[in-house]
């Protein structure tokens, strides 16, 4: 396999880059990274694997090459085969791995589904600058006591990748999440709205810290940011399409119910986000899953457009 010349040999030795991705990277064409926790721990089978394939197609339709990232048998995988996607969607040995877990998973030859944080890191090692997901992690409600702040926010502070999400779910404390991003110098930019979106809902009650109207503007911001040596990522918040949204007045009581159920079980740490996502799907009788799939596809389309616009600037 040809490894793009910009990747250092000792890093390339730990990676398997899908030929389609390697070719695009070598030629400087648009590539969009995708995470795998959303597949293994974010949605039930078989919707998860259907979503993963569908999102890759959306990225291709918009002129970019998809690169789903995971760790399999200790290898950093950048771009997956259909068989590898199926394994991630079904195998119970696939752990959720954030940045903390990355070295151990590679060193011991295990499988791992990468979160936003660890996907950003691996994407940046490969020279991929744009990444599409559903929702990022953030500051959990009650973090004043638990200190539960997603490593996604720390990675956004220092890794040069633009993460396209539908904002921050209200299982989290959206206000505190925006405060942490500001403290760390991370632009949280809403596309096409002056309000920061809340994943299932277009409205969160929080004004967008920054907002732009076009993907070309986003590409120019990325180019200037990194040219100036302002290290770190950008959180591009892309509101869920109107026809797919669940209004805040409907989803909030259901989210609160899921949080109560989680507290009753005494869950904490990395278990919380997957539990809450699964519980909300149960409580909404599948409606939240349909909304989740719609917003991920929309984010993939926008990320591909940003990647294409950015590739023309560099
Ligand atoms: N939010 C979602 N779906 C997801 C996740 C978050 O709507 O699948 C996953 C992402 O991989 C994200 C991770 O990076 O959960 C955050 O987990 P934690 O809060 O443990 O850092
Ligand atoms: Mn956490």
PDB file of C-alpha atoms and ligand atoms in Angstrom, residues 35-43 96-98 100 113-119 131 133-140 148-153 167 169 171-172 199-200 269-274 277 292 295-296, ligand 1:
ATOM      1  CA  UNK A  35     -15.674   8.139  14.027  1.00  0.00           C
ATOM      2  CA  UNK A  36     -16.585   4.585  15.030  1.00  0.00           C
ATOM      3  CA  UNK A  37     -17.944   4.879  18.605  1.00  0.00           C
ATOM      4  CA  UNK A  38     -21.159   6.104  17.016  1.00  0.00           C
ATOM      5  CA  UNK A  39     -21.283   2.737  15.183  1.00  0.00           C
ATOM      6  CA  UNK A  40     -20.277   0.386  18.030  1.00  0.00           C
ATOM      7  CA  UNK A  41     -21.743   2.217  21.028  1.00  0.00           C
ATOM      8  CA  UNK A  42     -24.028   4.945  19.668  1.00  0.00           C
ATOM      9  CA  UNK A  43     -26.711   3.046  17.743  1.00  0.00           C
ATOM     10  CA  UNK A  96     -15.102   2.530  23.244  1.00  0.00           C
ATOM     11  CA  UNK A  97     -11.684   4.181  23.140  1.00  0.00           C
ATOM     12  CA  UNK A  98     -10.927   7.828  23.737  1.00  0.00           C
ATOM     13  CA  UNK A 100      -6.591   7.955  26.973  1.00  0.00           C
ATOM     14  CA  UNK A 113     -14.127   2.151  18.379  1.00  0.00           C
ATOM     15  CA  UNK A 114     -12.753   5.689  18.392  1.00  0.00           C
ATOM     16  CA  UNK A 115     -14.584   8.644  19.959  1.00  0.00           C
ATOM     17  CA  UNK A 116     -14.481  12.169  18.585  1.00  0.00           C
ATOM     18  CA  UNK A 117     -11.290  12.838  20.580  1.00  0.00           C
ATOM     19  CA  UNK A 118      -9.293   9.803  19.456  1.00  0.00           C
ATOM     20  CA  UNK A 119     -10.643  10.024  15.888  1.00  0.00           C
ATOM     21  CA  UNK A 131     -14.410  15.233  10.376  1.00  0.00           C
ATOM     22  CA  UNK A 133     -20.007  13.077  13.427  1.00  0.00           C
ATOM     23  CA  UNK A 134     -23.407  13.251  15.143  1.00  0.00           C
ATOM     24  CA  UNK A 135     -22.779  14.986  18.434  1.00  0.00           C
ATOM     25  CA  UNK A 136     -19.605  15.679  20.341  1.00  0.00           C
ATOM     26  CA  UNK A 137     -19.040  15.071  24.009  1.00  0.00           C
ATOM     27  CA  UNK A 138     -19.042  18.020  26.390  1.00  0.00           C
ATOM     28  CA  UNK A 139     -19.393  19.011  30.016  1.00  0.00           C
ATOM     29  CA  UNK A 140     -21.809  16.628  31.714  1.00  0.00           C
ATOM     30  CA  UNK A 148     -16.995  14.560  33.986  1.00  0.00           C
ATOM     31  CA  UNK A 149     -15.856  16.617  31.011  1.00  0.00           C
ATOM     32  CA  UNK A 150     -15.446  14.759  27.720  1.00  0.00           C
ATOM     33  CA  UNK A 151     -11.914  14.392  26.362  1.00  0.00           C
ATOM     34  CA  UNK A 152     -13.484  15.598  23.076  1.00  0.00           C
ATOM     35  CA  UNK A 153     -13.234  19.168  24.388  1.00  0.00           C
ATOM     36  CA  UNK A 167     -24.169  20.698  18.429  1.00  0.00           C
ATOM     37  CA  UNK A 169     -27.053  17.155  23.314  1.00  0.00           C
ATOM     38  CA  UNK A 171     -27.871  15.229  28.231  1.00  0.00           C
ATOM     39  CA  UNK A 172     -24.922  17.612  28.707  1.00  0.00           C
ATOM     40  CA  UNK A 199     -28.558  17.907  18.558  1.00  0.00           C
ATOM     41  CA  UNK A 200     -32.174  16.637  18.337  1.00  0.00           C
ATOM     42  CA  UNK A 269     -17.542   7.631  33.299  1.00  0.00           C
ATOM     43  CA  UNK A 270     -17.399   6.284  29.772  1.00  0.00           C
ATOM     44  CA  UNK A 271     -20.617   4.255  30.252  1.00  0.00           C
ATOM     45  CA  UNK A 272     -22.838   7.334  30.567  1.00  0.00           C
ATOM     46  CA  UNK A 273     -23.069   8.582  26.971  1.00  0.00           C
ATOM     47  CA  UNK A 274     -23.806   5.157  25.388  1.00  0.00           C
ATOM     48  CA  UNK A 277     -28.290   7.381  23.867  1.00  0.00           C
ATOM     49  CA  UNK A 292     -29.840  10.940  14.945  1.00  0.00           C
ATOM     50  CA  UNK A 295     -28.512  14.703  11.428  1.00  0.00           C
ATOM     51  CA  UNK A 296     -25.418  12.561  10.877  1.00  0.00           C
TER      52      UNK A 296
HETATM   53  N1  LIG B   1     -22.874  11.762  21.146  1.00  0.00           N
HETATM   54  C1  LIG B   1     -23.717  11.131  20.286  1.00  0.00           C
HETATM   55  N2  LIG B   1     -23.368   9.918  19.781  1.00  0.00           N
HETATM   56  C2  LIG B   1     -22.178   9.334  20.101  1.00  0.00           C
HETATM   57  C3  LIG B   1     -21.309  10.023  20.996  1.00  0.00           C
HETATM   58  C4  LIG B   1     -21.685  11.224  21.495  1.00  0.00           C
HETATM   59  O1  LIG B   1     -24.776  11.638  19.982  1.00  0.00           O
HETATM   60  O2  LIG B   1     -21.911   8.231  19.635  1.00  0.00           O
HETATM   61  C5  LIG B   1     -19.976   9.416  21.304  1.00  0.00           C
HETATM   62  C6  LIG B   1     -18.895  10.100  20.462  1.00  0.00           C
HETATM   63  O3  LIG B   1     -17.970   9.122  20.065  1.00  0.00           O
HETATM   64  C7  LIG B   1     -18.255  11.049  21.455  1.00  0.00           C
HETATM   65  C8  LIG B   1     -18.354  10.228  22.719  1.00  0.00           C
HETATM   66  O4  LIG B   1     -16.920  11.377  21.140  1.00  0.00           O
HETATM   67  O5  LIG B   1     -19.629   9.629  22.659  1.00  0.00           O
HETATM   68  C9  LIG B   1     -18.211  11.055  23.971  1.00  0.00           C
HETATM   69  O6  LIG B   1     -18.122  10.201  25.063  1.00  0.00           O
HETATM   70  P1  LIG B   1     -17.624  10.760  26.467  1.00  0.00           P
HETATM   71  O7  LIG B   1     -18.722  11.679  26.917  1.00  0.00           O
HETATM   72  O8  LIG B   1     -17.451   9.540  27.327  1.00  0.00           O
HETATM   73  O9  LIG B   1     -16.319  11.472  26.213  1.00  0.00           O
END
